[in-house]
PDB file of C-alpha atoms in Angstrom:
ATOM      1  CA  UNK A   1      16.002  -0.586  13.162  1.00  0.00           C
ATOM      2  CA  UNK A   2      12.661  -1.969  12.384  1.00  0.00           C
ATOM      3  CA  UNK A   3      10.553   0.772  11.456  1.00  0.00           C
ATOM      4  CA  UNK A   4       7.588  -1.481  11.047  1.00  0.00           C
ATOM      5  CA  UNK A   5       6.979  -4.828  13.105  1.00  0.00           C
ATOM      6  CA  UNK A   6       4.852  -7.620  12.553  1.00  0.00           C
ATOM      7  CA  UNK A   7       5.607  -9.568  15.788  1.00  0.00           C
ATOM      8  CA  UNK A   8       3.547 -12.817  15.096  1.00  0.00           C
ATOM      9  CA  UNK A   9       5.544 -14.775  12.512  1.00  0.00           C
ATOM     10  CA  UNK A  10       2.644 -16.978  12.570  1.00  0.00           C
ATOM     11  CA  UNK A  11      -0.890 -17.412  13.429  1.00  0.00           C
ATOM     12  CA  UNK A  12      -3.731 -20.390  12.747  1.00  0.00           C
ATOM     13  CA  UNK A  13      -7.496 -19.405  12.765  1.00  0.00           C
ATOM     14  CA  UNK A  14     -10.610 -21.994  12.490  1.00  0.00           C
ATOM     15  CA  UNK A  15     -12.520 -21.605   9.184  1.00  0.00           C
ATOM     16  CA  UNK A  16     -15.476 -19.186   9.316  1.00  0.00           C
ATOM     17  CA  UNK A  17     -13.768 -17.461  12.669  1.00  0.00           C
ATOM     18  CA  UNK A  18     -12.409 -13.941  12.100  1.00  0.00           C
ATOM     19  CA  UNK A  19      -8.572 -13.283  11.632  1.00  0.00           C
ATOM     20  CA  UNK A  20      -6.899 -10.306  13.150  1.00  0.00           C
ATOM     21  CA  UNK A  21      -3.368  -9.598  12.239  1.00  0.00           C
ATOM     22  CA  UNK A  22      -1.719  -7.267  13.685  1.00  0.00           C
ATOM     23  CA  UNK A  23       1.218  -4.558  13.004  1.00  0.00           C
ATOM     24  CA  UNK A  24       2.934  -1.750  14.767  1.00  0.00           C
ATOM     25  CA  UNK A  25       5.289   1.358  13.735  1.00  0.00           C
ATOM     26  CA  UNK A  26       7.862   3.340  15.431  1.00  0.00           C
ATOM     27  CA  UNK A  27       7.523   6.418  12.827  1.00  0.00           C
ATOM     28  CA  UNK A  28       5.364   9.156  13.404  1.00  0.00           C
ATOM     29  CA  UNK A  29       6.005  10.362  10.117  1.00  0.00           C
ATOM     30  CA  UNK A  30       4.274   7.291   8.497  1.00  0.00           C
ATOM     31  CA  UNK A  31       0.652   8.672   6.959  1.00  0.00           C
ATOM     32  CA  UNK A  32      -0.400   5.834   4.598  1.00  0.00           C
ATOM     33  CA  UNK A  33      -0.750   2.063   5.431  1.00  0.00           C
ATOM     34  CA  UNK A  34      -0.976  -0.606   3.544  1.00  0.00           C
ATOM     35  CA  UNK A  35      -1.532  -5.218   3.826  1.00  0.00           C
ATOM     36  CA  UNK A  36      -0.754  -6.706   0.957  1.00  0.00           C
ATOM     37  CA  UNK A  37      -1.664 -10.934   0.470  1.00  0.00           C
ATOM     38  CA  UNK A  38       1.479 -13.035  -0.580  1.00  0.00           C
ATOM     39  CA  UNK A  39       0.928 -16.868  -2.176  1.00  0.00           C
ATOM     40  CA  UNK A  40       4.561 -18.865  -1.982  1.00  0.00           C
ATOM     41  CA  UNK A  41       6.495 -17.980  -5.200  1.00  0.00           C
ATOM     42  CA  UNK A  42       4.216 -15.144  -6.271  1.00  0.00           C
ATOM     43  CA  UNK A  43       4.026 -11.040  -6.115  1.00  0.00           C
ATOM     44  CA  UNK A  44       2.078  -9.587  -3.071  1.00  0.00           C
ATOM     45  CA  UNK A  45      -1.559  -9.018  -4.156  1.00  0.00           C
ATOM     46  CA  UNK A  46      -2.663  -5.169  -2.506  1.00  0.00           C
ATOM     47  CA  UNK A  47      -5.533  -5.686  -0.574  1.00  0.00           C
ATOM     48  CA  UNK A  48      -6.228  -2.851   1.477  1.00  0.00           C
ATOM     49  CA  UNK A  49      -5.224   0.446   2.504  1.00  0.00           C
ATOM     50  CA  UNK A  50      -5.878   3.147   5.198  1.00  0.00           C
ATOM     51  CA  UNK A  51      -4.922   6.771   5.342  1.00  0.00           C
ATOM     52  CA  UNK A  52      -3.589   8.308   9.251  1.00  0.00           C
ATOM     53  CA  UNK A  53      -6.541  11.053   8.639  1.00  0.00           C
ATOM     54  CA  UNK A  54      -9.598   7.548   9.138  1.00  0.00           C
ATOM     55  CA  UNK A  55      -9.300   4.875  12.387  1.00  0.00           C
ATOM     56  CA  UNK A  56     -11.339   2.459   9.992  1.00  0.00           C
ATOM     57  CA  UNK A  57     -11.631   1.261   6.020  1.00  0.00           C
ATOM     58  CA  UNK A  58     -13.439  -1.651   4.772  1.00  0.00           C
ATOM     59  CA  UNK A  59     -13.558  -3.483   2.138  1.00  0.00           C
ATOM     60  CA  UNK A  60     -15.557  -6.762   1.814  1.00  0.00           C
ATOM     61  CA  UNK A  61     -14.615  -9.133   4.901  1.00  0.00           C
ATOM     62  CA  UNK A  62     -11.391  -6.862   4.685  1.00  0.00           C
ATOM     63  CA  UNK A  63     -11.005  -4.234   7.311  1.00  0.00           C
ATOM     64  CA  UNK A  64      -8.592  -2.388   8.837  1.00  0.00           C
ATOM     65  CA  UNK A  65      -8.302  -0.652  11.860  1.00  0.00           C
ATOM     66  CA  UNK A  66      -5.364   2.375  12.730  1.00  0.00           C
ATOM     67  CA  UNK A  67      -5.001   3.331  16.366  1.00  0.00           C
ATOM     68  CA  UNK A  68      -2.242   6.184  15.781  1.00  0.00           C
ATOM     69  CA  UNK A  69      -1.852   6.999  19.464  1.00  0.00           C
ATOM     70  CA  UNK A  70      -0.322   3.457  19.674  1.00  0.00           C
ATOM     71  CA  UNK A  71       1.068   3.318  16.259  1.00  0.00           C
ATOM     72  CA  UNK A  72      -0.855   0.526  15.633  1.00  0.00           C
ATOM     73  CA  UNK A  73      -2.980  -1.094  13.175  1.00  0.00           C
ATOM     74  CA  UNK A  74      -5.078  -4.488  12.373  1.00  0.00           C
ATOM     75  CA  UNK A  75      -5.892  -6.076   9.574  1.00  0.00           C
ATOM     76  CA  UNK A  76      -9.221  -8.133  10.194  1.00  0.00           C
ATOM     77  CA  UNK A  77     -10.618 -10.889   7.987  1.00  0.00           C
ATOM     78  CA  UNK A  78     -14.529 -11.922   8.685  1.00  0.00           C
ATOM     79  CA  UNK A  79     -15.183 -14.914   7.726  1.00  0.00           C
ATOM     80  CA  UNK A  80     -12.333 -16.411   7.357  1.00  0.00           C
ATOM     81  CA  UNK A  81     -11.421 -18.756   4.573  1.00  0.00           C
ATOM     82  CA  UNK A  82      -9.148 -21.350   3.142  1.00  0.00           C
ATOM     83  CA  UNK A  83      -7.990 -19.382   0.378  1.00  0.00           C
ATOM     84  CA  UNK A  84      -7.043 -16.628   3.121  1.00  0.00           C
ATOM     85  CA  UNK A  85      -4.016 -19.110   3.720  1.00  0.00           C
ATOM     86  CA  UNK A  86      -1.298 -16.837   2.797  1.00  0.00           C
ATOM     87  CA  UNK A  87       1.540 -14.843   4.054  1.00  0.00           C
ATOM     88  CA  UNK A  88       0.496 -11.097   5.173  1.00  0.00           C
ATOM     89  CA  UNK A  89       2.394  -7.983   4.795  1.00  0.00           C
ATOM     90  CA  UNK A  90       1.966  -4.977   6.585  1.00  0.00           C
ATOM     91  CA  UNK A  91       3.772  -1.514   4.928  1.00  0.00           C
ATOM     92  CA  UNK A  92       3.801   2.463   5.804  1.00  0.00           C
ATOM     93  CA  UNK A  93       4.766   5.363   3.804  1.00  0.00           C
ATOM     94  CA  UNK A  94       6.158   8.350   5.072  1.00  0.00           C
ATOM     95  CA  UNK A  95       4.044  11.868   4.575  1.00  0.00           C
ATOM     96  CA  UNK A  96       5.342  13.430   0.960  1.00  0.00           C
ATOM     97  CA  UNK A  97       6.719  10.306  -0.469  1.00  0.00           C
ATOM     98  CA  UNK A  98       4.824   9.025  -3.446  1.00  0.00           C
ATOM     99  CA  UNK A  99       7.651   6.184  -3.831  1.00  0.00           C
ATOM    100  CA  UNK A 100       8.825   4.580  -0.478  1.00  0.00           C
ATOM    101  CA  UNK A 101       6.998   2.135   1.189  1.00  0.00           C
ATOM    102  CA  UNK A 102       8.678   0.360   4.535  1.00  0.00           C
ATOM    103  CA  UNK A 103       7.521  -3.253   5.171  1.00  0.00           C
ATOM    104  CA  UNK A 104       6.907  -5.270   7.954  1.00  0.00           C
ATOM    105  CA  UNK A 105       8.420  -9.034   8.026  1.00  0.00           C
ATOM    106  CA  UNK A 106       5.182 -10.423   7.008  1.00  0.00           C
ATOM    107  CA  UNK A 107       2.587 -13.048   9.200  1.00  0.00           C
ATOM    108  CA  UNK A 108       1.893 -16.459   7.440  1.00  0.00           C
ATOM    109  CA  UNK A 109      -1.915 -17.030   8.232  1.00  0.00           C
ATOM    110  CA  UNK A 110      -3.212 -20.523   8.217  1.00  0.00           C
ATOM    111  CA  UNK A 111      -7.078 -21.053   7.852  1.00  0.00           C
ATOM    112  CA  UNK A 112      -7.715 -24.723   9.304  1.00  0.00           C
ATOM    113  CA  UNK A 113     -10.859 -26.424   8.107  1.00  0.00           C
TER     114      UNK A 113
ATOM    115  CA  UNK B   1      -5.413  -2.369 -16.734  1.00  0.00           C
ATOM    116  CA  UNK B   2      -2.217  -2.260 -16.063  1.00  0.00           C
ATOM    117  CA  UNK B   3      -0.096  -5.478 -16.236  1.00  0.00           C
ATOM    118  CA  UNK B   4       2.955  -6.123 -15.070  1.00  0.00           C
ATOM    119  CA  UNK B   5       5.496  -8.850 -16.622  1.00  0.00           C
ATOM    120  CA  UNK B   6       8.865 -10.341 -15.247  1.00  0.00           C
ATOM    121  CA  UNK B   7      11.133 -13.283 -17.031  1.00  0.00           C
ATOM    122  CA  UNK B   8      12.072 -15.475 -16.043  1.00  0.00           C
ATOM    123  CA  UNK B   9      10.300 -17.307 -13.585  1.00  0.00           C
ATOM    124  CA  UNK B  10      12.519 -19.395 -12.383  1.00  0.00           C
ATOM    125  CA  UNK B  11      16.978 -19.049 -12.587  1.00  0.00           C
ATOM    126  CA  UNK B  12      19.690 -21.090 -11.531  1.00  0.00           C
ATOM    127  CA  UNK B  13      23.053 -19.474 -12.252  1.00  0.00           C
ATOM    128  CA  UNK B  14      26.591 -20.615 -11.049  1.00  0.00           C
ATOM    129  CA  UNK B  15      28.531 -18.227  -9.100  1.00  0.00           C
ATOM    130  CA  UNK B  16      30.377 -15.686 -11.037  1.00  0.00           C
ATOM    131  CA  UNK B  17      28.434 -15.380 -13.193  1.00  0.00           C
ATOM    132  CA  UNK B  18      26.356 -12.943 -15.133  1.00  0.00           C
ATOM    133  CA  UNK B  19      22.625 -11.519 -13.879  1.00  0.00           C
ATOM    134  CA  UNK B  20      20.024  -9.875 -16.109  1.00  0.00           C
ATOM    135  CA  UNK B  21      16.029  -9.637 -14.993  1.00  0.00           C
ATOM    136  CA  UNK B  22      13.344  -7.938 -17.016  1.00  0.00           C
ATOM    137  CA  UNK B  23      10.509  -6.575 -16.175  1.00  0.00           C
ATOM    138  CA  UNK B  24       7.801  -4.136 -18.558  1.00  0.00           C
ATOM    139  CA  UNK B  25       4.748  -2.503 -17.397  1.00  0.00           C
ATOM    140  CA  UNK B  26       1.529  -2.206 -19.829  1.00  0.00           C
ATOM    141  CA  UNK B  27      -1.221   0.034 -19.822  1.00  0.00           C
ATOM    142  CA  UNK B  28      -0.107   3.120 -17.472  1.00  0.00           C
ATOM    143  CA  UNK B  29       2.699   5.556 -18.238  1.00  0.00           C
ATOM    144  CA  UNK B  30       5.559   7.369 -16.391  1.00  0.00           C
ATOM    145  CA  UNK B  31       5.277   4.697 -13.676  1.00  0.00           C
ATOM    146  CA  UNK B  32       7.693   4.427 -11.034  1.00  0.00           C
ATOM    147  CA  UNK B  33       9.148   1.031 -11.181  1.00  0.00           C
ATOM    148  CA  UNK B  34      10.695  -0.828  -8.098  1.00  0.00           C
ATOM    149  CA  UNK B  35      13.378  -3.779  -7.530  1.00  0.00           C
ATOM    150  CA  UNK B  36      12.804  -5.759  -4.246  1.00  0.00           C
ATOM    151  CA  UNK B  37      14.533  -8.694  -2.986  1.00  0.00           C
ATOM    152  CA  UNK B  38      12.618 -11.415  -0.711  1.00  0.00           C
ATOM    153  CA  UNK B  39      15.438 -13.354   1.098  1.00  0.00           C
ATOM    154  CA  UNK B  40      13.734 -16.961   2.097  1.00  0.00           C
ATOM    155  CA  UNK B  41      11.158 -16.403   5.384  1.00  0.00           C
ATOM    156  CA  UNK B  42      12.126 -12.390   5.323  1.00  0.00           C
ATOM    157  CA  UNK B  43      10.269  -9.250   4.868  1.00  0.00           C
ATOM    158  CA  UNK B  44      11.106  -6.955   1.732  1.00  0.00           C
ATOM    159  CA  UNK B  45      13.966  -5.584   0.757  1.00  0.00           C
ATOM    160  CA  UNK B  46      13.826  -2.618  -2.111  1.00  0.00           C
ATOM    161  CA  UNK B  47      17.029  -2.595  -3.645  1.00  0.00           C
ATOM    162  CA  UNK B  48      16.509   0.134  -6.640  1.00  0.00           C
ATOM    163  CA  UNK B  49      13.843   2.501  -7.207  1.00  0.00           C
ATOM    164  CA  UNK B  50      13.207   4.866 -10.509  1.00  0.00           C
ATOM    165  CA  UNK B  51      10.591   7.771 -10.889  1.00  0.00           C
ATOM    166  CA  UNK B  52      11.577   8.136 -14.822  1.00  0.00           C
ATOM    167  CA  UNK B  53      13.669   6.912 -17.579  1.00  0.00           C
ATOM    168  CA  UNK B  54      17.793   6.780 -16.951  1.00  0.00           C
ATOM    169  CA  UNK B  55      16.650   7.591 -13.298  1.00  0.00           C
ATOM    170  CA  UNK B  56      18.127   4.792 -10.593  1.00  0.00           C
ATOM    171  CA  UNK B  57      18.169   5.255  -6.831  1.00  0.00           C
ATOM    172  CA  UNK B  58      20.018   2.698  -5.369  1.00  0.00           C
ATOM    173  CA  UNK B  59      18.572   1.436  -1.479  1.00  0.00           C
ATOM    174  CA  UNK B  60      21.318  -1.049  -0.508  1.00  0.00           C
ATOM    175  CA  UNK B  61      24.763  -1.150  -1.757  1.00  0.00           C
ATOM    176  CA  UNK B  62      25.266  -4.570  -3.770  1.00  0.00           C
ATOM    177  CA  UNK B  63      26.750  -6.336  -6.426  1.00  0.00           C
ATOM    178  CA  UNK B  64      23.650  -5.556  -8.057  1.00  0.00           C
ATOM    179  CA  UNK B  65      23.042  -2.617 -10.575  1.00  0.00           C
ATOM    180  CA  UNK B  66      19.187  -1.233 -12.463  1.00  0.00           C
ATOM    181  CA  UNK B  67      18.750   0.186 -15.454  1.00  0.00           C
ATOM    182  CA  UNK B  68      15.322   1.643 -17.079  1.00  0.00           C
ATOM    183  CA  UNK B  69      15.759   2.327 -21.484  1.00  0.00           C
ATOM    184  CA  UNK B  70      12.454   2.407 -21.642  1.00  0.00           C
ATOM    185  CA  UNK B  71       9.211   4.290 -19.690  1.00  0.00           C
ATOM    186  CA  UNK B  72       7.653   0.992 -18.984  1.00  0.00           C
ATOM    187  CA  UNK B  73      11.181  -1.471 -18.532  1.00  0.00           C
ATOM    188  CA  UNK B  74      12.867  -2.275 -16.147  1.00  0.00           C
ATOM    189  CA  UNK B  75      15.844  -4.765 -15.866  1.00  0.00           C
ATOM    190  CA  UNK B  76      18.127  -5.767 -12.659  1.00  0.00           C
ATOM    191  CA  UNK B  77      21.995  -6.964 -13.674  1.00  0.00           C
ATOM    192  CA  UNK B  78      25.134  -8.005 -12.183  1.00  0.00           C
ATOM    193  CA  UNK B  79      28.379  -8.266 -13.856  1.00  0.00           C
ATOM    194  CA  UNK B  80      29.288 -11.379 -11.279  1.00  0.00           C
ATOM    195  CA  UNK B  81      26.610 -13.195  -9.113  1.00  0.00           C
ATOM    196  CA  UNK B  82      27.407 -14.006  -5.138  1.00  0.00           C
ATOM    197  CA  UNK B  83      26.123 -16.821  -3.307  1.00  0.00           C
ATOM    198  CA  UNK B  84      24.290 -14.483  -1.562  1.00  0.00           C
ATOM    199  CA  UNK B  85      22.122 -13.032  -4.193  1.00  0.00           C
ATOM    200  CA  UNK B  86      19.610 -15.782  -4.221  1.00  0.00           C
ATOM    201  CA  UNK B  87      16.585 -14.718  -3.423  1.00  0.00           C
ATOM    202  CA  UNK B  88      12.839 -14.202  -4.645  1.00  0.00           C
ATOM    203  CA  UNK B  89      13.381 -11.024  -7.023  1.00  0.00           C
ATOM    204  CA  UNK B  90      10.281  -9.103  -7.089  1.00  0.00           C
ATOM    205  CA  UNK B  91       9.312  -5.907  -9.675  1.00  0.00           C
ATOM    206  CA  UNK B  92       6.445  -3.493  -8.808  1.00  0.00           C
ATOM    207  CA  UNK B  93       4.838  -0.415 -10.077  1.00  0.00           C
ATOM    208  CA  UNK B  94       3.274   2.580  -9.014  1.00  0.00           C
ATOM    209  CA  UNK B  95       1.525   5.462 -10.629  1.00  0.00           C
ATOM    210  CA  UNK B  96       3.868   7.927  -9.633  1.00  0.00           C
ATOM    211  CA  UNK B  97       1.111  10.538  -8.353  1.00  0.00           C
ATOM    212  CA  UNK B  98       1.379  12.351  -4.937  1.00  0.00           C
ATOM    213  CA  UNK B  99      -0.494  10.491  -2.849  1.00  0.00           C
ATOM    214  CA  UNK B 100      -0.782   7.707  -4.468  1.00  0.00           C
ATOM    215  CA  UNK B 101       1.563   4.707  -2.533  1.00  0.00           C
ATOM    216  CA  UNK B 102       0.064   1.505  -3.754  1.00  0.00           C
ATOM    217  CA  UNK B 103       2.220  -0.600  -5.676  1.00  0.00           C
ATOM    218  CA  UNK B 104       1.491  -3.990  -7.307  1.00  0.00           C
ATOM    219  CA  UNK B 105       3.821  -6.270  -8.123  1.00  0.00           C
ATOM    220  CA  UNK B 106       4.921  -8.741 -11.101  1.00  0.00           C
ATOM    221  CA  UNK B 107       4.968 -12.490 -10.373  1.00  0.00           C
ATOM    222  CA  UNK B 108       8.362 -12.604  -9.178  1.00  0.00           C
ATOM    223  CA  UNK B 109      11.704 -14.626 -10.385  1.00  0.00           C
ATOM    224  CA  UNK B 110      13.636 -17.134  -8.083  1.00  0.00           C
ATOM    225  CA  UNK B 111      17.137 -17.033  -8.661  1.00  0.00           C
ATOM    226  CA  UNK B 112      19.649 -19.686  -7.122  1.00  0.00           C
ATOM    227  CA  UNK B 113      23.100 -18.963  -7.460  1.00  0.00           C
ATOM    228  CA  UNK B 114      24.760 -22.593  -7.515  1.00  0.00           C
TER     229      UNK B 114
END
């Protein structure tokens, strides 16, 4: 049972045009999100993270959005750019767990120029 | 900062054969150290997790065992590799701190199992 989905496997975005990637959760439990940036044949790069108590954190042309009625959340890149070519991974954590974080499949974005 | 180290890189290794991965942390302590497993076009898999030294929690049974000597070392082993345990094998860190979930990983090792 997935207990966090990432239902696009893919998605292509125009240079300079914003990127919205997108990630839902079946667990209510689940108080801490987190996308993480992957490059082929490297470790996942944290990029940003948003606690169930906001709706909003930003970080740069990083933000991301949590809608917990819908146990949903976004991940929105503004501008977009080349080096944004990556694969994107969604996690949650459950509430009291300093340790376990449950992933989503991942979403390969592809900035074209 | 904190850096986090994994050998090797790359690993071809026939079947049957023995496994061992390392990976050491530098410049935190008492981290809690992670083993994950990216199968090719697939999410994340954690396979072992350990809050201290000599302290293993095993996600997924496998062929595949953890160990952690040291505060800051981790290493993945099998006694006899499958087919099926190629993969992208991934280490990560955390701090270890309630509350605190992010975890950052080392650059990963590919391991083909010929």
């Amino acid at each position: 049972d997935q207990q966090v989905k990432q239902n696009s496997p893919s998605l292509s975005v125009q240079e300079g045009r914003i990127s919205i990637l997108n990630c839902d959760y079946t667990n209510s439990m689940f108080d801490y999100f987190l996308w993480y940036k992957k490059y082929p044949a490297e470790g996942p790069t944290f990029l940003i993270s948003i606690s169930s108590i906001k709706d909003k954190n930003e970080d740069g042309r990083f933000t991301v959005f949590l809608n917990k009625s819908a146990k949903h959340l976004s991940l929105h890149i503004v501008p977009s750019q080349p080096g944004d070519s990556a694969v994107y991974f969604c996690a949650a954590s459950p509430k009291r767990s300093n340790y376990q974080l449950i992933w989503g499949a991942g979403t390969k974005l592809i900035i074209k120029p | 900062s904190q850096t986090i180290h994994q050998w090797p890189a790359t690993l071809v290794q026939p079947v049957g054969s023995p496994l061992s991965l390392e990976c050491t942390v530098e410049g935190t302590s008492n981290p809690n150290l992670y083993w994950y497993r990216q199968a090719a076009g697939r999410g994340l898999q954690l396979l072992f997790y350990s809050v201290g030294i000599g302290q293993i929690s095993s996600e997924v049974p496998q062929n595949l065992s953890a160990s952690r000597p040291q505060d800051r070392q981790f290493i993945l082993s099998s006694k006899k590799l499958l087919l099926s345990d190629s993969g992208f094998y991934l280490c990560a860190w955390s701090a270890g701190l309630a509350g605190v979930n992010e975890q950052y990983f080392g650059p990963g090792t590919r391991l083909t199992v010929t």
